[in-house]
Amino acid sequence: MTNEQTALLSGSSEKENNGATARRRLQRASRFGPDVKSTGVRISRNSVSQFGIIPESMEGVPRQRKSAVAATTGSVNGTEKKKRAVAKSFMQGPDGSVSDMTPLEMGRHELYNSLPFVAVPGLQRKEHNMSIAFSSFAALLDNAETEEHMVSTTGKGMKPEEKAKRASRMSMMLLDELEGSEGVSVTMPLVFAVVVAASMAFNVGYNISVMNPSELYAFPGHSTSMWSMAVAGGPFGAVLGGKWADSKGRKGALLLTTWLFIFGGLIQTFAPNLVIVIIARLVIGVASGATSVLVPVYLGELAPPNLRGVLGTMTQFALVIGILFADVVGFPFGNDTEWRYMFILISAVGVCPLLLKSFLLESPRWLLGRNPNSAEARFVVKKLRGFRYDEEVEVEIDHITSASKSQSLDSDSDVPSKEGPKNATKELFADKDVRLLLVSSLLLQISSQLGGINAVFYYSSLFFDGIIENPLVATTLMGAINVAATYVALILMDRCGRRTLVMWSSGGMFVSCIFIVLALLGYFEKMVALFAVASYVTFFELGLGPIPSLIVGEMFDAKYVTTAMSVCSQLNWTCNFFVGLLFPYINKSLGPYSFGPFAFVLLLTFVYAWIWLPETAGTTPAELQAALIKKNENVTYHNMDIEGLASTSPGAVNEWAEALKSLEQDEEMA
């Protein structure tokens, strides 16, 4: 609210230019009436028991609109809701600084600061639990303020059942706003960004499996070493992707990566020999590795916090569908004359981001990092969120800049370092408090690849030869199972602990490997090997597929997440490279025992998860609420009027609009 607006609403004809004066006016205004002074309330750990922790109605609430639930809780104290004076909520820090935000804006602020700027599958649970935690925290403040007012005016407070009823209703109401239309904003610029990101993830998946159905027809007579080099690709894209994102911007880095897919696909399509195919695969490998870093960051910085997990899930589905599609196109094009058509599709899919180039927006976080006063960043935010008012834009800018600062390694100290900005990777490895988390994350990345999953997607035609008449049928079946298992994993991730899923995944894959080896040795029918591979792929997607990336976002502080994900992604692609390069030799040397080394890695993974792997902590609503209370116990909150959210949002009935309307009515009456 500007000083001019404050002066007009207070009845003063003189413009106020003093921010402190404006804050004093705000402090005198109360939601309970113009004659009531707002003293504010604080919530401490000792006072939580008075008002409850998480209302019972919030426990187990699914992620969806809860208007119906909130409506059924009834009105407070059995009275009808009365028209209240417009009084904007705000909070005052221990240093006297004032932040003028509604409860909804405060909730979004906490979400921005708590969730990393990355879009990874499975992040929905943490976002949902954080929304529940803040909604119940704000309801505690509402209860405390209401209780204080009732005691001061009537001498009596609320009954315990009234407190519980009010807390439940206020919590549901705010949660509805945080996860409903006010908290989720899906605009066309964001849709275009998702389409581009999904097409690039699809291309990554397509390139994982496209060499499989073409092996028998592309330059027949090739050696094992030459083909394995062509399959392996290049492992250095993850490092380059991070550097490009910082120097060229997220949008610029994505478009550069798109050109690598296009040129790599064209080179591979028209390659006169396998050596040129190897060069093309190196280019495509760099593009794939860079995409695995760029897509989560780009979408995470464009999307509001409560959409990041959903968008991460969509790109994960795009990747596994790309793997399946590469197998499917092998049926019409997997022959002596048309195998090059499979490679040209790499470039065809790569054209999609270029067609939507004019609709893509740069990351506002990257723009603000270069210039906090960036007009382009404000234009981007306005387009991305569909805002109409500059006030809304500035509030969102504040959320982004505050979260960026809190997630920076330099945020731990207010004094600039003489050595300049901290090296993120060096700080990550030097911090003893995250040593176990870092080791766990790196070992999970190693296990997800050295467990052998890409040996199936790279060489399943070779593996299934002799087991089934047409190996491509079995390969396609594995791709379809991979997609279905990804969906099942999303359901389980909301219900099971990460450590539990890793143990089930590694244990199930280990047992599957044993059955594969026994079937190939002749102890079972060879078709048992086919079912064992299907079981192996399914168990992978239930744990070691999605968990290694997700667990980074859940276990680390937000300031370490991006760096940890970059390091883990590079390690993942390096291990992926060696599996693609070495499996033909392993298969040739060990024969039916070729899955033995994978079984050994999976057994070690199971043991590590059982003994040392920490379960994701601090993500239940009660734990998150306790952290909120501890962090904000010295902050004083004023006018935490959750029921009056609509009257304080810029797009609804605000103070300025009310004043103008009143003036117009006075003129008409005169």
XYZ file of C-alpha atoms in Angstrom, residues 98-583:
486
model
C 7.811 -4.725 9.066
C 6.713 -7.049 6.262
C 3.312 -6.198 4.863
C 1.865 -9.532 3.667
C -1.426 -11.389 3.873
C -1.489 -14.882 5.458
C -1.610 -16.325 1.928
C 1.450 -14.315 0.880
C 3.244 -15.395 4.066
C 2.474 -19.013 3.210
C 3.798 -18.658 -0.317
C 6.882 -16.944 1.101
C 7.571 -19.950 3.334
C 7.054 -22.355 0.418
C 9.530 -20.430 -1.711
C 12.131 -20.468 1.054
C 11.607 -24.119 1.984
C 11.510 -25.776 -1.443
C 14.485 -25.844 -3.831
C 14.285 -24.216 -7.260
C 14.207 -27.564 -9.047
C 11.396 -29.643 -10.558
C 11.848 -33.274 -9.553
C 9.238 -36.054 -9.323
C 7.940 -36.790 -5.846
C 8.451 -33.285 -4.452
C 4.675 -32.938 -4.091
C 4.656 -34.574 -0.670
C 7.090 -32.100 0.830
C 5.190 -29.165 -0.702
C 1.846 -30.481 0.536
C 3.169 -31.113 4.044
C 4.728 -27.646 4.131
C 1.375 -26.125 3.105
C -0.370 -28.039 5.899
C 2.296 -26.967 8.397
C 2.010 -23.272 7.565
C -1.796 -23.346 7.391
C -1.993 -24.818 10.889
C 0.706 -22.389 12.088
C -1.288 -19.429 10.743
C -4.432 -20.862 12.345
C -2.605 -20.892 15.702
C -1.851 -17.194 15.227
C -5.467 -16.487 14.274
C -6.660 -18.364 17.357
C -4.229 -16.561 19.649
C -5.209 -13.147 18.293
C -8.916 -13.934 18.559
C -8.465 -15.260 22.089
C -6.557 -12.146 23.136
C -9.261 -9.863 21.737
C -12.106 -11.791 23.416
C -10.353 -11.744 26.789
C -9.683 -8.006 26.548
C -13.279 -7.152 25.561
C -15.429 -9.740 27.356
C -13.097 -11.115 29.998
C -13.651 -14.620 28.647
C -11.755 -16.648 26.092
C -12.824 -19.411 23.755
C -13.723 -22.867 24.996
C -11.367 -25.724 24.038
C -13.863 -27.132 21.537
C -14.283 -23.680 19.989
C -10.515 -23.321 19.644
C -10.251 -26.715 17.952
C -13.171 -25.945 15.644
C -11.790 -22.562 14.676
C -8.268 -23.904 14.145
C -9.604 -26.638 11.872
C -11.696 -24.217 9.847
C -8.980 -21.591 9.478
C -6.370 -24.221 8.560
C -8.565 -25.715 5.870
C -9.452 -22.294 4.505
C -5.820 -21.204 4.117
C -4.724 -24.591 2.772
C -7.472 -24.277 0.196
C -6.007 -20.940 -0.904
C -2.381 -22.133 -0.912
C -3.094 -25.180 -3.076
C -6.090 -23.827 -4.966
C -6.383 -21.166 -7.629
C -4.553 -18.581 -5.511
C -1.527 -20.819 -5.020
C -1.400 -22.566 -8.408
C -0.960 -20.491 -11.536
C -0.855 -22.277 -14.889
C -0.400 -19.748 -17.692
C 0.370 -20.236 -21.368
C 4.061 -19.214 -21.028
C 4.452 -21.891 -18.368
C 2.643 -24.417 -20.571
C 5.014 -23.671 -23.472
C 8.001 -24.097 -21.145
C 6.661 -27.466 -19.988
C 6.123 -28.607 -23.605
C 9.722 -27.679 -24.477
C 11.118 -29.349 -21.351
C 9.041 -32.491 -21.937
C 10.181 -32.730 -25.571
C 13.813 -32.520 -24.479
C 13.317 -35.144 -21.750
C 11.571 -37.311 -24.355
C 14.632 -36.958 -26.608
C 16.902 -38.080 -23.769
C 14.813 -41.213 -23.263
C 14.580 -41.836 -27.007
C 18.378 -41.716 -27.355
C 18.840 -44.156 -24.483
C 17.038 -46.887 -26.412
C 17.243 -45.964 -30.106
C 20.504 -47.853 -30.720
C 18.910 -51.076 -29.468
C 16.580 -51.930 -32.395
C 19.093 -50.667 -34.976
C 22.038 -52.818 -33.899
C 21.486 -55.617 -36.442
C 21.082 -53.254 -39.396
C 23.330 -50.205 -38.861
C 26.684 -50.991 -40.476
C 26.586 -54.779 -40.021
C 29.847 -56.487 -39.246
C 30.928 -53.871 -36.690
C 33.122 -54.890 -33.792
C 31.931 -55.072 -30.198
C 34.191 -52.201 -29.168
C 32.982 -49.893 -31.930
C 29.325 -50.527 -31.198
C 29.744 -50.134 -27.437
C 31.443 -46.756 -28.013
C 28.528 -45.709 -30.213
C 26.004 -46.754 -27.579
C 27.823 -45.176 -24.619
C 27.708 -41.590 -25.932
C 29.329 -38.726 -24.016
C 29.351 -38.381 -20.202
C 30.307 -34.719 -19.858
C 27.029 -32.927 -20.556
C 25.979 -32.451 -16.930
C 29.033 -30.298 -16.135
C 28.731 -28.269 -19.331
C 24.983 -27.790 -18.818
C 25.554 -26.126 -15.458
C 28.183 -23.772 -16.893
C 25.960 -22.830 -19.840
C 23.011 -22.165 -17.516
C 25.063 -19.674 -15.496
C 26.670 -17.899 -18.448
C 23.973 -17.950 -21.144
C 20.864 -18.068 -18.991
C 18.487 -21.003 -18.595
C 16.648 -20.288 -21.842
C 19.868 -19.755 -23.807
C 21.384 -22.980 -22.456
C 18.267 -24.967 -23.376
C 18.283 -23.629 -26.935
C 21.997 -24.415 -27.274
C 21.297 -27.956 -26.104
C 18.453 -28.197 -28.621
C 20.853 -27.373 -31.463
C 23.177 -30.130 -30.222
C 20.291 -32.630 -30.482
C 19.477 -31.411 -33.995
C 23.044 -31.468 -35.316
C 23.850 -34.729 -33.544
C 20.748 -36.366 -35.004
C 21.569 -35.154 -38.519
C 25.166 -36.359 -38.289
C 24.007 -39.737 -37.010
C 21.365 -40.037 -39.739
C 23.713 -39.354 -42.663
C 26.830 -40.956 -41.165
C 28.796 -42.891 -43.807
C 30.386 -45.198 -41.231
C 30.291 -46.141 -37.568
C 33.098 -43.751 -36.625
C 30.897 -40.785 -37.573
C 28.029 -42.370 -35.609
C 30.306 -42.459 -32.547
C 31.066 -38.748 -32.991
C 27.345 -38.004 -33.336
C 26.594 -40.013 -30.220
C 29.199 -38.024 -28.292
C 27.396 -34.821 -29.297
C 23.991 -36.266 -28.378
C 25.403 -37.590 -25.111
C 26.529 -34.084 -24.155
C 23.055 -32.764 -25.023
C 21.388 -35.496 -22.948
C 23.577 -34.867 -19.909
C 23.031 -31.110 -20.137
C 19.263 -31.637 -20.450
C 19.184 -33.704 -17.258
C 20.561 -30.664 -15.396
C 18.856 -27.823 -17.272
C 15.257 -29.066 -17.403
C 14.741 -29.450 -13.616
C 16.359 -26.056 -12.950
C 14.515 -24.196 -15.724
C 11.089 -25.532 -14.755
C 11.844 -25.145 -11.046
C 12.695 -21.460 -11.487
C 9.683 -20.729 -13.697
C 7.031 -22.636 -11.740
C 5.561 -21.681 -8.353
C 6.660 -24.013 -5.531
C 3.447 -26.036 -5.494
C 3.867 -27.059 -9.148
C 7.515 -28.120 -9.140
C 6.893 -31.709 -8.116
C 4.086 -32.100 -10.663
C 6.225 -30.723 -13.493
C 9.133 -32.947 -12.465
C 6.796 -35.921 -12.678
C 5.672 -34.898 -16.166
C 9.240 -34.713 -17.478
C 10.038 -38.092 -15.894
C 7.083 -39.591 -17.746
C 8.277 -37.931 -20.955
C 11.675 -39.628 -20.532
C 10.321 -43.147 -20.009
C 7.801 -42.670 -22.845
C 10.757 -41.690 -25.045
C 12.434 -45.008 -24.195
C 9.260 -46.890 -25.132
C 8.778 -44.898 -28.349
C 12.286 -45.805 -29.543
C 11.347 -49.481 -29.219
C 8.023 -48.995 -30.986
C 9.525 -47.253 -34.037
C 11.879 -50.187 -34.346
C 9.013 -52.260 -35.768
C 8.492 -50.211 -38.979
C 12.062 -48.922 -39.342
C 14.180 -51.726 -37.886
C 15.334 -53.196 -41.214
C 18.197 -53.015 -43.719
C 16.838 -50.055 -45.699
C 14.977 -47.775 -43.271
C 17.016 -47.842 -40.063
C 18.246 -44.255 -40.640
C 14.682 -42.974 -40.163
C 14.987 -43.846 -36.470
C 17.910 -41.435 -36.175
C 16.294 -38.532 -38.036
C 13.540 -38.495 -35.403
C 16.148 -37.176 -32.942
C 16.442 -33.987 -34.998
C 12.690 -33.839 -35.661
C 11.910 -33.823 -31.912
C 14.721 -31.318 -31.390
C 12.978 -28.809 -33.656
C 10.061 -28.479 -31.178
C 11.837 -26.048 -28.801
C 12.869 -23.888 -31.762
C 9.276 -23.629 -32.952
C 8.267 -22.363 -29.497
C 11.344 -20.181 -29.022
C 9.417 -16.914 -29.254
C 7.053 -18.049 -26.487
C 9.791 -19.066 -24.041
C 10.687 -16.781 -21.162
C 13.987 -16.469 -19.344
C 14.166 -17.585 -15.720
C 13.216 -14.644 -13.461
C 15.559 -15.965 -10.788
C 18.520 -15.824 -13.185
C 17.562 -12.314 -14.315
C 17.219 -11.074 -10.731
C 20.544 -12.652 -9.824
C 22.213 -10.466 -12.440
C 20.144 -7.350 -11.693
C 17.747 -7.136 -8.718
C 15.977 -4.199 -10.399
C 15.536 -6.010 -13.713
C 12.459 -4.779 -15.599
C 12.576 -7.912 -17.749
C 12.323 -10.098 -14.634
C 9.186 -8.231 -13.575
C 7.697 -8.582 -17.045
C 8.447 -12.323 -16.970
C 6.852 -12.773 -13.537
C 3.752 -10.900 -14.643
C 3.399 -13.139 -17.706
C 4.199 -16.373 -15.861
C 1.772 -15.806 -13.004
C -0.923 -13.964 -14.956
C -0.812 -11.008 -12.560
C -2.710 -7.771 -13.221
C -1.276 -5.532 -10.519
C 2.271 -4.301 -9.973
C 1.853 -4.934 -6.243
C 1.371 -8.650 -6.927
C 4.474 -8.687 -9.109
C 6.618 -7.053 -6.422
C 5.398 -9.500 -3.784
C 6.376 -12.402 -6.060
C 9.747 -10.785 -6.788
C 10.293 -10.545 -3.036
C 9.499 -14.256 -2.673
C 12.017 -15.180 -5.376
C 14.845 -12.923 -4.189
C 14.363 -13.908 -0.548
C 14.393 -17.608 -1.412
C 17.439 -17.169 -3.654
C 19.295 -15.465 -0.824
C 18.298 -18.082 1.755
C 19.365 -20.863 -0.627
C 22.735 -19.262 -1.292
C 25.859 -20.468 0.486
C 26.756 -16.843 1.233
C 23.522 -16.372 3.196
C 25.101 -17.856 6.312
C 27.097 -14.693 6.885
C 26.148 -11.055 6.597
C 29.826 -10.137 6.169
C 31.172 -10.534 2.621
C 34.046 -12.967 2.373
C 37.461 -11.543 1.420
C 37.897 -14.536 -0.865
C 34.748 -13.679 -2.834
C 31.715 -15.953 -3.358
C 32.035 -19.431 -1.913
C 32.717 -22.388 -4.182
C 29.516 -24.406 -3.908
C 31.036 -27.803 -4.677
C 33.961 -27.246 -2.292
C 31.633 -26.144 0.500
C 29.375 -29.143 -0.069
C 32.211 -31.650 0.306
C 33.741 -29.751 3.247
C 30.560 -29.548 5.346
C 30.756 -32.391 7.881
C 27.091 -32.013 8.792
C 26.008 -33.274 5.367
C 28.757 -35.866 4.906
C 26.484 -38.872 5.381
C 23.791 -37.344 3.179
C 26.312 -36.637 0.424
C 27.811 -40.122 0.573
C 24.320 -41.636 0.512
C 23.295 -39.551 -2.495
C 26.437 -40.433 -4.449
C 26.165 -44.146 -3.638
C 22.532 -44.200 -4.745
C 23.505 -42.608 -8.062
C 26.217 -45.240 -8.531
C 23.828 -48.042 -7.603
C 21.118 -46.848 -9.980
C 23.520 -47.250 -12.912
C 25.934 -50.006 -11.851
C 22.860 -52.013 -10.873
C 22.652 -52.581 -14.636
C 19.350 -50.997 -15.686
C 20.727 -49.381 -18.836
C 22.322 -52.644 -19.900
C 18.702 -53.732 -20.455
C 17.698 -50.603 -22.375
C 20.934 -50.447 -24.379
C 21.405 -54.129 -25.190
C 18.119 -55.949 -24.580
C 18.025 -57.142 -28.215
C 21.381 -58.834 -27.629
C 20.259 -60.212 -24.281
C 16.881 -61.553 -25.457
C 18.346 -63.188 -28.564
C 17.631 -66.895 -28.180
C 15.086 -66.348 -25.396
C 12.268 -65.089 -27.607
C 11.785 -65.315 -31.375
C 11.646 -61.539 -31.893
C 13.810 -59.758 -29.278
C 12.227 -56.411 -30.181
C 8.880 -57.633 -28.804
C 10.470 -58.332 -25.426
C 12.348 -55.015 -25.533
C 9.118 -53.114 -26.194
C 7.398 -55.011 -23.397
C 10.161 -53.884 -21.006
C 9.627 -50.289 -22.148
C 5.883 -50.514 -21.478
C 6.487 -52.035 -18.038
C 8.920 -49.198 -17.349
C 6.196 -46.608 -18.028
C 3.600 -48.446 -15.917
C 6.042 -48.913 -13.031
C 6.830 -45.189 -13.077
C 3.163 -44.469 -12.391
C 3.041 -47.014 -9.563
C 6.179 -45.464 -8.070
C 4.479 -42.060 -7.897
C 1.699 -43.559 -5.788
C 4.100 -45.389 -3.484
C 6.313 -42.328 -2.973
C 3.417 -40.580 -1.240
C 2.870 -43.501 1.114
C 6.244 -45.106 1.828
C 9.544 -43.888 3.209
C 12.403 -43.329 0.778
C 14.701 -45.739 2.614
C 12.001 -48.423 2.523
C 11.557 -48.017 -1.226
C 15.311 -48.218 -1.832
C 15.495 -51.452 0.161
C 12.526 -52.986 -1.673
C 13.944 -51.846 -5.000
C 17.499 -53.087 -4.527
C 16.307 -56.311 -2.866
C 13.786 -57.014 -5.614
C 16.325 -56.309 -8.345
C 18.864 -58.573 -6.603
C 16.413 -61.489 -6.484
C 15.465 -60.829 -10.126
C 19.145 -60.997 -11.120
C 19.456 -64.374 -9.391
C 16.501 -65.732 -11.351
C 17.911 -64.315 -14.600
C 21.219 -66.109 -14.040
C 19.533 -69.376 -13.017
C 17.241 -69.274 -16.062
C 20.157 -68.674 -18.412
C 22.028 -71.569 -16.781
C 19.117 -73.856 -17.583
C 17.670 -74.352 -14.112
C 14.402 -72.796 -15.328
C 12.762 -72.324 -18.695
C 14.314 -69.466 -20.634
C 11.012 -67.615 -20.549
C 11.583 -67.253 -16.807
C 14.470 -64.948 -17.718
C 12.000 -62.724 -19.585
C 9.706 -62.470 -16.552
C 12.716 -61.919 -14.287
C 13.881 -58.991 -16.446
C 10.337 -57.556 -16.289
C 10.480 -57.855 -12.483
C 13.950 -56.277 -12.497
C 12.734 -53.235 -14.481
C 9.652 -52.874 -12.273
C 11.626 -52.901 -9.028
C 14.072 -50.366 -10.495
C 11.311 -47.835 -11.179
C 9.871 -48.340 -7.692
C 13.011 -47.105 -5.980
C 16.447 -46.794 -7.556
C 14.931 -45.033 -10.575
C 13.260 -41.958 -9.001
C 14.594 -41.917 -5.429
C 18.267 -40.920 -6.049
C 17.196 -37.605 -7.620
C 14.279 -36.973 -5.263
C 16.210 -37.702 -2.093
C 18.669 -34.893 -2.855
C 15.855 -32.345 -2.768
C 14.491 -33.767 0.479
C 17.630 -34.463 2.513
C 19.785 -31.414 1.813
C 19.228 -27.834 2.889
C 17.924 -25.798 -0.012
C 21.281 -23.992 -0.367
C 22.994 -27.281 -1.275
C 20.322 -28.834 -3.488
C 21.341 -27.436 -6.891
C 25.027 -28.210 -6.351
C 24.317 -31.701 -5.027
C 22.030 -32.441 -7.971
C 24.691 -31.288 -10.447
C 27.372 -33.477 -8.853
C 25.008 -36.454 -8.657
C 23.863 -36.011 -12.260
C 27.450 -35.956 -13.531
C 28.261 -39.104 -11.538
C 25.114 -40.785 -12.873
C 26.029 -40.092 -16.500
C 29.624 -41.204 -15.927
C 28.466 -44.551 -14.542
C 25.922 -44.765 -17.361
C 28.771 -44.285 -19.872
C 30.806 -47.152 -18.407
C 27.816 -49.513 -18.325
C 27.113 -48.795 -21.991
C 30.770 -49.205 -22.870
C 31.576 -52.351 -20.884
C 28.440 -54.525 -20.827
